[in-house]
């Protein structure tokens, strides 16, 4: 995993391309993924966007996450591959289990399963689901999925019965696939702390995020003694001006190298353990920005 106490790890959100009405540029993204792997980034994050519409703020035509992950698994060697996040109530848990085990095997154990609930009523309607049922659906699907991904696998039917006459292959290699909650998923923090290996949430100013971290720590003490990680996504426009001060933008920040080091150091001190960069490459190629992060920022924070 990429969650560690008192440490900060770094991920890249894919696709790392201009947010315009365009499809994923597969060759470019696989090249970026391989570059991130060689530079020592800790994770690549892939979204699950079943349907594009005006209600979804990102106009990119995202690829199917499982197809994309399969390609990423063969294009990389060391970096973790994570979903941010599979829309759990809109996908069958046994299908997710099959895909997860396949990606875990193909990537030799580098897969992290991030799961969210989604919140677009129109998308739920298209899939014949009631958005108001997402809390209960998320819990029941999580339970069936977790059972299917354990080393002592249990395949559970719609009635909650274990069916020993069925198995999902390929077999799990090594330990269980980490399951991470992304966003609140309409759940309490106690539920997330009890069931998930970690919690990935959205960018907030650090003063606000510190309050969330306090709630998260309190929730953990109520339900578990095990370590649970905390991470966040972050839109980043890294300027080619090292001394540019940090300025907050929507869901992230615009800054130079020194401002980013100071900001990330404060995040680490607050208890954030992973940051997934959603790169805005206005005038700078994503690979150039990643080079600067790897050479001038990551070493200062590890």
CSV table of C-alpha atoms in Angstrom, one decimal:
chain,number,residue,atom,x,y,z
A,1,UNK,CA,0.0,0.0,0.0
A,2,UNK,CA,0.9,3.7,-0.3
A,3,UNK,CA,-0.4,4.7,3.2
A,4,UNK,CA,2.3,4.8,5.9
A,5,UNK,CA,2.3,6.5,9.3
A,6,UNK,CA,4.0,9.9,9.3
A,7,UNK,CA,5.0,9.7,5.6
A,8,UNK,CA,3.6,11.2,2.5
A,9,UNK,CA,3.4,9.3,-0.8
A,10,UNK,CA,2.5,10.6,-4.2
A,11,UNK,CA,0.2,9.6,-7.0
A,12,UNK,CA,-0.8,10.8,-10.5
A,13,UNK,CA,-4.4,10.9,-11.6
A,14,UNK,CA,-4.9,9.6,-15.2
A,15,UNK,CA,-5.7,10.7,-17.8
A,16,UNK,CA,-3.2,13.5,-17.3
A,17,UNK,CA,-4.3,15.6,-20.3
A,18,UNK,CA,-6.1,18.9,-21.0
A,19,UNK,CA,-9.7,18.8,-19.7
A,20,UNK,CA,-11.4,19.2,-23.0
A,21,UNK,CA,-14.1,17.4,-24.9
A,22,UNK,CA,-11.8,14.6,-26.1
A,23,UNK,CA,-11.2,10.9,-25.6
A,24,UNK,CA,-8.3,9.4,-23.7
A,25,UNK,CA,-5.1,9.5,-25.7
A,26,UNK,CA,-4.0,6.0,-24.9
A,27,UNK,CA,-0.5,6.1,-26.2
A,28,UNK,CA,0.2,9.4,-24.5
A,29,UNK,CA,-1.2,8.2,-21.2
A,30,UNK,CA,0.7,4.9,-21.2
A,31,UNK,CA,3.8,6.9,-21.8
A,32,UNK,CA,3.0,9.1,-18.8
A,33,UNK,CA,2.3,6.0,-16.7
A,34,UNK,CA,5.6,4.5,-17.6
A,35,UNK,CA,7.4,7.7,-16.9
A,36,UNK,CA,5.7,8.0,-13.4
A,37,UNK,CA,6.8,4.5,-12.7
A,38,UNK,CA,10.5,5.2,-13.6
A,39,UNK,CA,10.5,8.4,-11.5
A,40,UNK,CA,9.4,6.6,-8.4
A,41,UNK,CA,5.8,7.8,-7.9
A,42,UNK,CA,3.8,5.6,-5.7
A,43,UNK,CA,0.4,5.2,-7.4
A,44,UNK,CA,-1.6,5.8,-10.6
A,45,UNK,CA,-5.2,6.6,-10.1
A,46,UNK,CA,-7.9,5.7,-12.7
A,47,UNK,CA,-11.5,7.0,-12.6
A,48,UNK,CA,-14.7,5.1,-13.3
A,49,UNK,CA,-17.0,7.4,-15.4
A,50,UNK,CA,-19.7,5.1,-16.8
A,51,UNK,CA,-21.5,7.9,-18.7
A,52,UNK,CA,-20.5,11.3,-19.8
A,53,UNK,CA,-23.1,14.1,-19.5
A,54,UNK,CA,-23.4,17.8,-18.7
A,55,UNK,CA,-23.9,16.8,-15.0
A,56,UNK,CA,-20.3,15.5,-14.9
A,57,UNK,CA,-17.8,18.4,-14.7
A,58,UNK,CA,-15.0,16.6,-16.6
A,59,UNK,CA,-15.6,16.5,-20.4
A,60,UNK,CA,-13.0,13.9,-21.1
A,61,UNK,CA,-14.3,10.6,-22.5
A,62,UNK,CA,-12.8,8.3,-19.9
A,63,UNK,CA,-11.9,4.8,-20.9
A,64,UNK,CA,-13.4,1.8,-19.2
A,65,UNK,CA,-11.3,1.5,-16.0
A,66,UNK,CA,-10.6,-2.2,-16.2
A,67,UNK,CA,-9.4,-2.1,-19.8
A,68,UNK,CA,-7.2,0.9,-18.9
A,69,UNK,CA,-5.8,-0.9,-15.8
A,70,UNK,CA,-5.0,-3.9,-17.9
A,71,UNK,CA,-2.9,-1.8,-20.2
A,72,UNK,CA,-1.3,0.1,-17.3
A,73,UNK,CA,-0.3,-3.2,-15.7
A,74,UNK,CA,1.7,-4.2,-18.7
A,75,UNK,CA,3.2,-0.7,-19.2
A,76,UNK,CA,4.5,-0.4,-15.6
A,77,UNK,CA,6.5,-2.5,-13.2
A,78,UNK,CA,6.5,-1.1,-9.7
A,79,UNK,CA,4.0,1.6,-9.2
A,80,UNK,CA,0.6,0.8,-7.6
A,81,UNK,CA,-2.5,0.9,-9.7
A,82,UNK,CA,-5.6,2.3,-8.0
A,83,UNK,CA,-9.2,3.1,-8.9
A,84,UNK,CA,-10.5,6.5,-7.8
A,85,UNK,CA,-13.2,5.2,-7.7
A,86,UNK,CA,-15.3,2.3,-9.0
A,87,UNK,CA,-18.9,3.3,-8.6
A,88,UNK,CA,-19.9,0.4,-6.4
A,89,UNK,CA,-23.7,0.7,-6.4
A,90,UNK,CA,-23.9,0.7,-10.2
A,91,UNK,CA,-21.7,-2.4,-10.8
A,92,UNK,CA,-22.3,-5.9,-9.7
A,93,UNK,CA,-19.9,-6.9,-6.9
A,94,UNK,CA,-19.0,-10.3,-8.4
A,95,UNK,CA,-18.1,-8.6,-11.7
A,96,UNK,CA,-15.9,-6.2,-9.7
A,97,UNK,CA,-14.3,-9.1,-7.9
A,98,UNK,CA,-13.5,-10.9,-11.2
A,99,UNK,CA,-11.9,-7.7,-12.6
A,100,UNK,CA,-10.0,-6.9,-9.4
A,101,UNK,CA,-8.5,-10.4,-9.2
A,102,UNK,CA,-7.5,-10.2,-12.9
A,103,UNK,CA,-5.8,-6.8,-12.5
A,104,UNK,CA,-4.1,-7.9,-9.3
A,105,UNK,CA,-2.7,-11.0,-11.0
A,106,UNK,CA,-1.7,-9.1,-14.1
A,107,UNK,CA,0.1,-6.4,-12.1
A,108,UNK,CA,1.7,-8.9,-9.7
A,109,UNK,CA,-0.1,-7.6,-6.6
A,110,UNK,CA,0.1,-3.9,-7.3
A,111,UNK,CA,-3.7,-3.2,-7.4
A,112,UNK,CA,-5.6,-1.1,-4.9
A,113,UNK,CA,-9.4,-1.1,-5.2
A,114,UNK,CA,-10.9,2.4,-4.5
A,115,UNK,CA,-14.6,2.4,-4.3
A,116,UNK,CA,-17.2,5.2,-4.2
A,117,UNK,CA,-20.9,5.6,-4.4
A,118,UNK,CA,-21.4,8.2,-7.1
A,119,UNK,CA,-24.0,10.9,-6.6
A,120,UNK,CA,-25.5,11.8,-9.9
A,121,UNK,CA,-29.3,11.1,-9.9
A,122,UNK,CA,-29.5,11.0,-13.6
A,123,UNK,CA,-26.8,8.4,-13.9
A,124,UNK,CA,-28.5,6.2,-11.3
A,125,UNK,CA,-31.7,6.6,-13.3
A,126,UNK,CA,-30.0,5.4,-16.5
A,127,UNK,CA,-28.9,2.2,-14.7
A,128,UNK,CA,-32.3,1.6,-13.2
A,129,UNK,CA,-31.2,2.5,-9.6
A,130,UNK,CA,-32.6,4.8,-7.1
A,131,UNK,CA,-29.9,7.3,-5.9
A,132,UNK,CA,-31.5,7.4,-2.5
A,133,UNK,CA,-30.6,3.7,-2.1
A,134,UNK,CA,-26.9,4.2,-2.7
A,135,UNK,CA,-26.0,4.0,1.0
A,136,UNK,CA,-27.5,0.5,1.5
A,137,UNK,CA,-26.4,-0.7,-1.9
A,138,UNK,CA,-22.8,0.4,-1.2
A,139,UNK,CA,-22.8,-1.5,2.1
A,140,UNK,CA,-24.2,-4.8,0.7
A,141,UNK,CA,-22.1,-4.7,-2.4
A,142,UNK,CA,-19.0,-4.0,-0.3
A,143,UNK,CA,-19.7,-7.0,1.9
A,144,UNK,CA,-20.1,-9.4,-1.0
A,145,UNK,CA,-17.1,-8.0,-2.8
A,146,UNK,CA,-14.9,-8.1,0.4
A,147,UNK,CA,-15.9,-11.8,0.9
A,148,UNK,CA,-14.9,-12.6,-2.7
A,149,UNK,CA,-11.5,-11.0,-2.4
A,150,UNK,CA,-10.4,-12.6,0.9
A,151,UNK,CA,-7.8,-15.4,0.8
A,152,UNK,CA,-10.6,-17.7,2.1
A,153,UNK,CA,-12.9,-16.6,-0.7
A,154,UNK,CA,-16.7,-16.7,-0.2
A,155,UNK,CA,-19.0,-16.2,-3.2
A,156,UNK,CA,-22.3,-14.9,-1.8
A,157,UNK,CA,-25.5,-14.8,-3.7
A,158,UNK,CA,-28.3,-12.1,-3.7
A,159,UNK,CA,-29.9,-13.7,-0.7
A,160,UNK,CA,-26.7,-13.5,1.4
A,161,UNK,CA,-25.9,-17.2,1.2
A,162,UNK,CA,-22.5,-18.6,0.5
A,163,UNK,CA,-22.4,-20.7,-2.6
A,164,UNK,CA,-19.5,-23.2,-2.3
A,165,UNK,CA,-20.2,-24.5,-5.8
A,166,UNK,CA,-18.9,-21.3,-7.3
A,167,UNK,CA,-15.4,-19.7,-7.3
A,168,UNK,CA,-14.0,-16.5,-8.9
A,169,UNK,CA,-10.6,-16.8,-10.6
A,170,UNK,CA,-7.8,-16.1,-11.0
A,171,UNK,CA,-6.8,-17.0,-7.5
A,172,UNK,CA,-5.6,-14.3,-5.1
A,173,UNK,CA,-1.9,-13.9,-5.2
A,174,UNK,CA,-0.5,-13.1,-1.7
A,175,UNK,CA,-2.5,-10.9,0.7
A,176,UNK,CA,-5.9,-9.5,0.2
A,177,UNK,CA,-6.5,-6.7,-2.3
A,178,UNK,CA,-6.7,-3.4,-0.3
A,179,UNK,CA,-10.1,-1.8,-0.4
A,180,UNK,CA,-10.2,2.0,0.0
A,181,UNK,CA,-13.3,4.2,0.4
A,182,UNK,CA,-13.2,7.3,-1.9
A,183,UNK,CA,-15.3,10.2,-0.8
A,184,UNK,CA,-17.9,9.6,1.9
A,185,UNK,CA,-19.8,7.0,-0.2
A,186,UNK,CA,-22.9,8.1,1.8
A,187,UNK,CA,-21.4,6.3,4.9
A,188,UNK,CA,-20.4,7.3,8.4
A,189,UNK,CA,-16.7,7.7,9.1
A,190,UNK,CA,-17.1,4.9,11.7
A,191,UNK,CA,-18.3,2.5,8.9
A,192,UNK,CA,-15.4,3.5,6.6
A,193,UNK,CA,-12.8,3.1,9.4
A,194,UNK,CA,-14.3,-0.3,10.3
A,195,UNK,CA,-14.3,-1.7,6.8
A,196,UNK,CA,-11.8,0.1,4.6
A,197,UNK,CA,-8.0,0.1,4.6
A,198,UNK,CA,-8.0,3.8,4.1
A,199,UNK,CA,-10.0,6.9,3.2
A,200,UNK,CA,-9.3,9.0,0.1
A,201,UNK,CA,-11.2,12.3,0.1
A,202,UNK,CA,-11.2,15.5,-1.9
A,203,UNK,CA,-9.0,18.5,-1.7
A,204,UNK,CA,-9.9,21.1,0.9
A,205,UNK,CA,-8.0,24.0,2.4
A,206,UNK,CA,-5.7,22.6,5.1
A,207,UNK,CA,-7.6,24.3,7.9
A,208,UNK,CA,-10.8,22.6,6.8
A,209,UNK,CA,-9.0,19.3,6.1
A,210,UNK,CA,-7.5,19.3,9.6
A,211,UNK,CA,-11.1,19.2,11.0
A,212,UNK,CA,-11.8,16.2,8.7
A,213,UNK,CA,-8.7,14.5,10.0
A,214,UNK,CA,-9.8,15.0,13.6
A,215,UNK,CA,-13.2,13.4,12.8
A,216,UNK,CA,-11.4,10.5,11.0
A,217,UNK,CA,-9.1,9.8,14.0
A,218,UNK,CA,-12.0,9.9,16.4
A,219,UNK,CA,-13.9,7.5,14.2
A,220,UNK,CA,-11.0,5.1,14.1
A,221,UNK,CA,-10.6,5.0,17.9
A,222,UNK,CA,-14.2,4.0,18.2
A,223,UNK,CA,-14.1,1.0,15.9
A,224,UNK,CA,-10.5,-0.3,15.4
A,225,UNK,CA,-7.0,-0.4,16.7
A,226,UNK,CA,-5.6,-1.1,13.2
A,227,UNK,CA,-3.9,1.6,11.1
A,228,UNK,CA,-6.1,3.3,8.5
A,229,UNK,CA,-4.6,5.7,5.9
A,230,UNK,CA,-5.8,9.1,4.9
A,231,UNK,CA,-5.2,10.6,1.4
A,232,UNK,CA,-6.6,13.3,-0.9
A,233,UNK,CA,-6.7,14.2,-4.5
A,234,UNK,CA,-5.2,17.6,-5.5
A,235,UNK,CA,-5.5,19.6,-8.7
A,236,UNK,CA,-2.1,21.0,-9.3
A,237,UNK,CA,-0.8,23.7,-11.6
A,238,UNK,CA,2.9,23.7,-11.0
A,239,UNK,CA,4.3,26.9,-12.4
A,240,UNK,CA,7.8,27.2,-14.0
A,241,UNK,CA,8.6,29.8,-11.4
A,242,UNK,CA,10.1,28.2,-8.3
A,243,UNK,CA,9.3,31.1,-6.0
A,244,UNK,CA,5.7,31.6,-7.0
A,245,UNK,CA,3.5,31.6,-3.9
A,246,UNK,CA,0.8,29.1,-3.2
A,247,UNK,CA,-2.7,30.1,-4.5
A,248,UNK,CA,-5.8,28.0,-4.0
A,249,UNK,CA,-7.8,27.1,-7.1
A,250,UNK,CA,-10.8,24.8,-7.5
A,251,UNK,CA,-9.9,21.5,-5.8
A,252,UNK,CA,-6.2,22.3,-5.5
A,253,UNK,CA,-3.5,24.9,-5.9
A,254,UNK,CA,-1.4,26.9,-8.3
A,255,UNK,CA,2.2,27.4,-7.1
A,256,UNK,CA,5.9,27.2,-7.7
A,257,UNK,CA,8.2,24.5,-6.4
A,258,UNK,CA,9.0,26.1,-3.0
A,259,UNK,CA,5.4,26.8,-2.3
A,260,UNK,CA,4.4,23.3,-3.1
A,261,UNK,CA,7.1,21.9,-0.8
A,262,UNK,CA,5.8,24.1,2.0
A,263,UNK,CA,2.2,23.1,1.3
A,264,UNK,CA,2.9,19.4,1.2
A,265,UNK,CA,5.1,19.5,4.3
A,266,UNK,CA,2.2,21.1,6.2
A,267,UNK,CA,-0.1,18.3,4.8
A,268,UNK,CA,2.2,15.6,6.0
A,269,UNK,CA,2.5,17.2,9.5
A,270,UNK,CA,-1.3,17.4,9.7
A,271,UNK,CA,-1.5,13.6,9.0
A,272,UNK,CA,-2.2,13.3,5.3
A,273,UNK,CA,-0.4,10.2,4.0
A,274,UNK,CA,-1.1,10.3,0.3
A,275,UNK,CA,-1.7,13.0,-2.3
A,276,UNK,CA,-2.9,12.1,-5.8
A,277,UNK,CA,-2.0,15.0,-8.2
A,278,UNK,CA,-4.5,15.9,-10.9
A,279,UNK,CA,-2.1,17.8,-13.2
A,280,UNK,CA,-3.1,20.9,-15.1
A,281,UNK,CA,-0.5,21.2,-17.8
A,282,UNK,CA,-1.2,24.7,-19.0
A,283,UNK,CA,1.8,25.3,-21.3
A,284,UNK,CA,3.9,22.5,-19.6
A,285,UNK,CA,3.8,18.9,-20.6
A,286,UNK,CA,2.7,16.5,-17.8
A,287,UNK,CA,6.1,14.7,-18.0
A,288,UNK,CA,8.0,17.9,-17.4
A,289,UNK,CA,5.9,18.7,-14.3
A,290,UNK,CA,6.4,15.1,-13.1
A,291,UNK,CA,10.1,15.5,-13.6
A,292,UNK,CA,10.2,18.6,-11.4
A,293,UNK,CA,8.1,16.9,-8.7
A,294,UNK,CA,10.3,13.8,-8.7
A,295,UNK,CA,13.6,15.7,-8.7
A,296,UNK,CA,12.9,18.8,-6.6
A,297,UNK,CA,9.9,18.1,-4.4
A,298,UNK,CA,9.6,14.4,-3.5
A,299,UNK,CA,13.2,14.1,-2.1
A,300,UNK,CA,12.5,17.1,0.2
A,301,UNK,CA,9.5,15.3,1.8
A,302,UNK,CA,10.8,11.8,2.2
